[in-house]
């Protein structure tokens, strides 16, 4: 029998559905922003290549979130760096063979630059649009994130922005942030408002033990989310509920979970192995924060082949199934069917 040709994961058309904008900025791009600011005397921050040495990917839940609050948000803190980094993220995904990406970001006022949260979202959308002109093979949409530490008023503010920018490419809302903080049940009215407005819903789910109480997981499932992210510390009865939800998307992030030690063991132990064959839910491999964990989407697929021994047809079939759970409409789905078959 003829041997199966090797898959070239970079040129394989891919869909990315779980990528945090700021966490997807490459160290090279952060360094470029820093160099310009330093030359203009606009920053006294340390070089990103020293703060985040190129080979370092072992950020865990304790070191990961402060990286943003104490460093990256202080560097990417004005319109110019926001637009530059957003374009760079989109271009990097396109260069990796990603043909459709849903970026997500937490609206953040940039006080130094006189930008409120609405101005932030507007700038991100503008930069995405500009980057797409340079990389027309890639189509992008935006998801707005509520941070777990947000108040209900702030959460409603995020929904208001998502509703206001729906025509410009905002398709959904997310709840993210430090899983050891906050109480998601607060956000039930905000989620209901989002759904009533036709926004889709994806939620970070059982990412750490602290965010995996049966009460929290049942609350999230009661919202009937369209997709779930991570899905790590899930008790058996909740697994059965998820398995019974035909068409729910599961955004699984292998390198992130392994490098951040969010799972016990290495790639072979990842719950991708448990979920990818289950009928009903649609498993989509995602990067989460490629700028931090350093593994582009093409490499996530390579890891899947290496550690779970999927055959070529299984990989292509799984990649195509992702189309069912994107948050864009039928035209975009048809375009992806054309590209991925
Ligand atoms: P941003 O929302 O575009 O600023 O992207 C970075 C933010 O995404 C971080 O400050 C976190 O709040 C959130 N984030 C990134 N990765 C994760 C994750 O794995 N779990 C929960 N939140 C995350
Ligand atoms: Zn995430």
mmCIF file of C-alpha atoms in Angstrom, residues 27 51-60 63 291-294:
data_model
loop_
_atom_site.group_PDB
_atom_site.id
_atom_site.type_symbol
_atom_site.label_atom_id
_atom_site.label_comp_id
_atom_site.label_asym_id
_atom_site.label_seq_id
_atom_site.Cartn_x
_atom_site.Cartn_y
_atom_site.Cartn_z
ATOM 1 C CA UNK A 27 7.749 38.858 21.443
ATOM 2 C CA UNK A 51 11.013 40.129 30.608
ATOM 3 C CA UNK A 52 9.815 37.261 28.362
ATOM 4 C CA UNK A 53 12.960 35.490 27.139
ATOM 5 C CA UNK A 54 12.338 33.906 23.701
ATOM 6 C CA UNK A 55 12.541 30.250 24.815
ATOM 7 C CA UNK A 56 10.441 30.710 27.947
ATOM 8 C CA UNK A 57 6.920 29.297 27.747
ATOM 9 C CA UNK A 58 6.352 27.920 31.247
ATOM 10 C CA UNK A 59 3.996 30.632 32.495
ATOM 11 C CA UNK A 60 1.565 29.166 35.016
ATOM 12 C CA UNK A 63 2.864 34.181 36.598
ATOM 13 C CA UNK A 291 2.711 35.084 22.035
ATOM 14 C CA UNK A 292 3.200 33.576 25.474
ATOM 15 C CA UNK A 293 3.176 29.834 24.804
ATOM 16 C CA UNK A 294 5.007 30.039 21.477
#
